[in-house]
PDB file of C-alpha atoms in Angstrom:
ATOM      1  CA  MET A   1    -109.773 -70.043 -94.917  1.00  0.00           C
ATOM      2  CA  LYS A   2    -106.140 -70.693 -94.398  1.00  0.00           C
ATOM      3  CA  ILE A   3    -103.451 -68.383 -96.024  1.00  0.00           C
ATOM      4  CA  ASP A   4    -102.233 -70.998 -98.336  1.00  0.00           C
ATOM      5  CA  GLU A   5    -105.811 -71.518 -99.794  1.00  0.00           C
ATOM      6  CA  ALA A   6    -106.264 -68.033-100.232  1.00  0.00           C
ATOM      7  CA  ALA A   7    -103.177 -67.583-102.028  1.00  0.00           C
ATOM      8  CA  ALA A   8    -103.795 -70.498-104.473  1.00  0.00           C
ATOM      9  CA  ARG A   9    -107.102 -69.018-105.294  1.00  0.00           C
ATOM     10  CA  LEU A  10    -105.668 -65.480-105.733  1.00  0.00           C
ATOM     11  CA  GLU A  11    -102.720 -66.921-107.874  1.00  0.00           C
ATOM     12  CA  ALA A  12    -105.328 -68.659-109.981  1.00  0.00           C
ATOM     13  CA  LEU A  13    -107.204 -65.570-110.569  1.00  0.00           C
ATOM     14  CA  GLY A  14    -104.024 -63.547-111.179  1.00  0.00           C
ATOM     15  CA  ASN A  15    -104.155 -64.851-114.671  1.00  0.00           C
ATOM     16  CA  ARG A  16    -105.980 -62.769-117.212  1.00  0.00           C
ATOM     17  CA  THR A  17    -107.591 -65.552-118.979  1.00  0.00           C
ATOM     18  CA  ARG A  18    -108.685 -67.288-115.730  1.00  0.00           C
ATOM     19  CA  LEU A  19    -110.153 -64.202-114.251  1.00  0.00           C
ATOM     20  CA  GLN A  20    -112.183 -63.756-117.497  1.00  0.00           C
ATOM     21  CA  ILE A  21    -113.487 -67.358-117.220  1.00  0.00           C
ATOM     22  CA  TYR A  22    -114.354 -66.757-113.568  1.00  0.00           C
ATOM     23  CA  ARG A  23    -116.038 -63.380-114.163  1.00  0.00           C
ATOM     24  CA  ALA A  24    -118.158 -64.932-116.931  1.00  0.00           C
ATOM     25  CA  LEU A  25    -119.222 -67.701-114.820  1.00  0.00           C
ATOM     26  CA  VAL A  26    -119.911 -65.447-111.930  1.00  0.00           C
ATOM     27  CA  ARG A  27    -121.997 -63.213-114.260  1.00  0.00           C
ATOM     28  CA  ALA A  28    -123.897 -66.511-115.554  1.00  0.00           C
ATOM     29  CA  GLY A  29    -125.456 -67.070-112.198  1.00  0.00           C
ATOM     30  CA  ARG A  30    -126.254 -70.220-110.498  1.00  0.00           C
ATOM     31  CA  SER A  31    -127.206 -72.058-113.597  1.00  0.00           C
ATOM     32  CA  GLY A  32    -123.603 -71.857-114.868  1.00  0.00           C
ATOM     33  CA  MET A  33    -122.532 -71.949-118.385  1.00  0.00           C
ATOM     34  CA  PRO A  34    -121.685 -74.771-120.970  1.00  0.00           C
ATOM     35  CA  VAL A  35    -118.095 -75.135-121.908  1.00  0.00           C
ATOM     36  CA  GLY A  36    -118.930 -74.570-125.512  1.00  0.00           C
ATOM     37  CA  ARG A  37    -120.877 -71.285-124.791  1.00  0.00           C
ATOM     38  CA  LEU A  38    -117.911 -70.086-122.490  1.00  0.00           C
ATOM     39  CA  GLN A  39    -115.421 -70.875-125.477  1.00  0.00           C
ATOM     40  CA  ASP A  40    -117.521 -68.899-127.937  1.00  0.00           C
ATOM     41  CA  LYS A  41    -117.969 -66.017-125.515  1.00  0.00           C
ATOM     42  CA  LEU A  42    -114.296 -65.576-124.650  1.00  0.00           C
ATOM     43  CA  LYS A  43    -112.984 -66.607-128.155  1.00  0.00           C
ATOM     44  CA  ILE A  44    -110.136 -69.081-126.746  1.00  0.00           C
ATOM     45  CA  PRO A  45    -109.337 -72.221-127.998  1.00  0.00           C
ATOM     46  CA  ALA A  46    -110.812 -75.472-126.476  1.00  0.00           C
ATOM     47  CA  SER A  47    -107.354 -76.826-125.097  1.00  0.00           C
ATOM     48  CA  THR A  48    -106.527 -73.453-123.512  1.00  0.00           C
ATOM     49  CA  LEU A  49    -109.890 -73.115-122.013  1.00  0.00           C
ATOM     50  CA  SER A  50    -109.599 -76.811-120.584  1.00  0.00           C
ATOM     51  CA  HIS A  51    -106.280 -75.851-119.052  1.00  0.00           C
ATOM     52  CA  HIS A  52    -107.601 -72.885-117.482  1.00  0.00           C
ATOM     53  CA  ILE A  53    -110.794 -74.423-116.149  1.00  0.00           C
ATOM     54  CA  LYS A  54    -108.739 -77.457-114.621  1.00  0.00           C
ATOM     55  CA  SER A  55    -106.710 -74.679-112.628  1.00  0.00           C
ATOM     56  CA  LEU A  56    -109.822 -73.068-111.264  1.00  0.00           C
ATOM     57  CA  VAL A  57    -111.433 -76.251-110.422  1.00  0.00           C
ATOM     58  CA  ALA A  58    -108.379 -77.502-108.549  1.00  0.00           C
ATOM     59  CA  VAL A  59    -108.427 -74.225-106.236  1.00  0.00           C
ATOM     60  CA  GLY A  60    -112.233 -74.724-105.632  1.00  0.00           C
ATOM     61  CA  LEU A  61    -113.457 -71.464-107.416  1.00  0.00           C
ATOM     62  CA  ILE A  62    -115.509 -73.275-110.038  1.00  0.00           C
ATOM     63  CA  SER A  63    -116.989 -76.820-110.505  1.00  0.00           C
ATOM     64  CA  GLN A  64    -118.029 -78.769-113.548  1.00  0.00           C
ATOM     65  CA  VAL A  65    -121.282 -80.876-113.933  1.00  0.00           C
ATOM     66  CA  ARG A  66    -122.176 -83.015-116.991  1.00  0.00           C
ATOM     67  CA  GLU A  67    -125.705 -82.680-117.918  1.00  0.00           C
ATOM     68  CA  SER A  68    -126.285 -85.327-120.448  1.00  0.00           C
ATOM     69  CA  THR A  69    -123.792 -84.586-123.409  1.00  0.00           C
ATOM     70  CA  THR A  70    -122.918 -81.091-122.048  1.00  0.00           C
ATOM     71  CA  LEU A  71    -120.246 -80.082-119.530  1.00  0.00           C
ATOM     72  CA  VAL A  72    -121.561 -77.179-117.547  1.00  0.00           C
ATOM     73  CA  CYS A  73    -119.219 -74.943-115.307  1.00  0.00           C
ATOM     74  CA  HIS A  74    -120.728 -73.107-112.116  1.00  0.00           C
ATOM     75  CA  ALA A  75    -118.883 -70.526-110.100  1.00  0.00           C
ATOM     76  CA  ASN A  76    -118.482 -71.640-106.561  1.00  0.00           C
ATOM     77  CA  TYR A  77    -119.956 -68.661-104.753  1.00  0.00           C
ATOM     78  CA  ASP A  78    -119.054 -69.933-101.271  1.00  0.00           C
ATOM     79  CA  GLY A  79    -115.603 -70.217-102.300  1.00  0.00           C
ATOM     80  CA  MET A  80    -115.670 -66.687-103.702  1.00  0.00           C
ATOM     81  CA  ARG A  81    -117.297 -65.415-100.363  1.00  0.00           C
ATOM     82  CA  GLY A  82    -114.766 -67.345 -98.271  1.00  0.00           C
ATOM     83  CA  LEU A  83    -111.909 -65.695-100.301  1.00  0.00           C
ATOM     84  CA  VAL A  84    -113.387 -62.113 -99.779  1.00  0.00           C
ATOM     85  CA  ASP A  85    -114.250 -62.708 -96.297  1.00  0.00           C
ATOM     86  CA  PHE A  86    -110.557 -63.762 -95.637  1.00  0.00           C
ATOM     87  CA  LEU A  87    -109.324 -60.718 -97.397  1.00  0.00           C
ATOM     88  CA  VAL A  88    -111.548 -58.378 -95.247  1.00  0.00           C
ATOM     89  CA  SER A  89    -111.640 -60.376 -91.964  1.00  0.00           C
ATOM     90  CA  GLU A  90    -108.774 -58.334 -90.319  1.00  0.00           C
ATOM     91  CA  CYS A  91    -109.385 -54.941 -92.039  1.00  0.00           C
ATOM     92  CA  CYS A  92    -108.142 -52.345 -89.854  1.00  0.00           C
ATOM     93  CA  ALA A  93    -107.291 -54.717 -87.092  1.00  0.00           C
ATOM     94  CA  ASP A  94    -104.307 -52.975 -85.903  1.00  0.00           C
ATOM     95  CA  GLU A  95    -105.883 -49.493 -86.422  1.00  0.00           C
ATOM     96  CA  THR A  96    -107.133 -47.958 -82.973  1.00  0.00           C
ATOM     97  CA  GLU A  97    -109.461 -45.622 -84.715  1.00  0.00           C
ATOM     98  CA  CYS A  98    -111.069 -48.378 -86.677  1.00  0.00           C
ATOM     99  CA  LYS A  99    -111.597 -50.607 -83.606  1.00  0.00           C
ATOM    100  CA  ASP A 100    -113.269 -47.636 -81.807  1.00  0.00           C
ATOM    101  CA  ALA A 101    -115.530 -47.212 -84.577  1.00  0.00           C
ATOM    102  CA  LYS A 102    -116.486 -50.681 -84.657  1.00  0.00           C
ATOM    103  CA  THR A 103    -117.162 -50.865 -81.057  1.00  0.00           C
ATOM    104  CA  ALA A 104    -119.276 -47.561 -81.196  1.00  0.00           C
ATOM    105  CA  ALA A 105    -121.371 -49.195 -83.996  1.00  0.00           C
TER     106      ALA A 105
END
């Protein structure tokens, strides 16, 4: 993952409402959650929800699929793992003791 992509995802999650939406979808699992149920769960207006969902879709953290007449949102678990991996990939990279510990393991 490039730093600009990570920054965009972190910026999207830096908004309280978007973070609530994302956490609800992560908790929902692979089956996702219909937009209507998400709106009921979070108690936010449809237009506000739509705006925030659009931001999360744009950075690749969630996707939407139409199932008949229902729009279902899904967390992008690969995108989440990519962001977490990016954040920890260079953990302790400049710390001598940490490198020695990795080598010993």
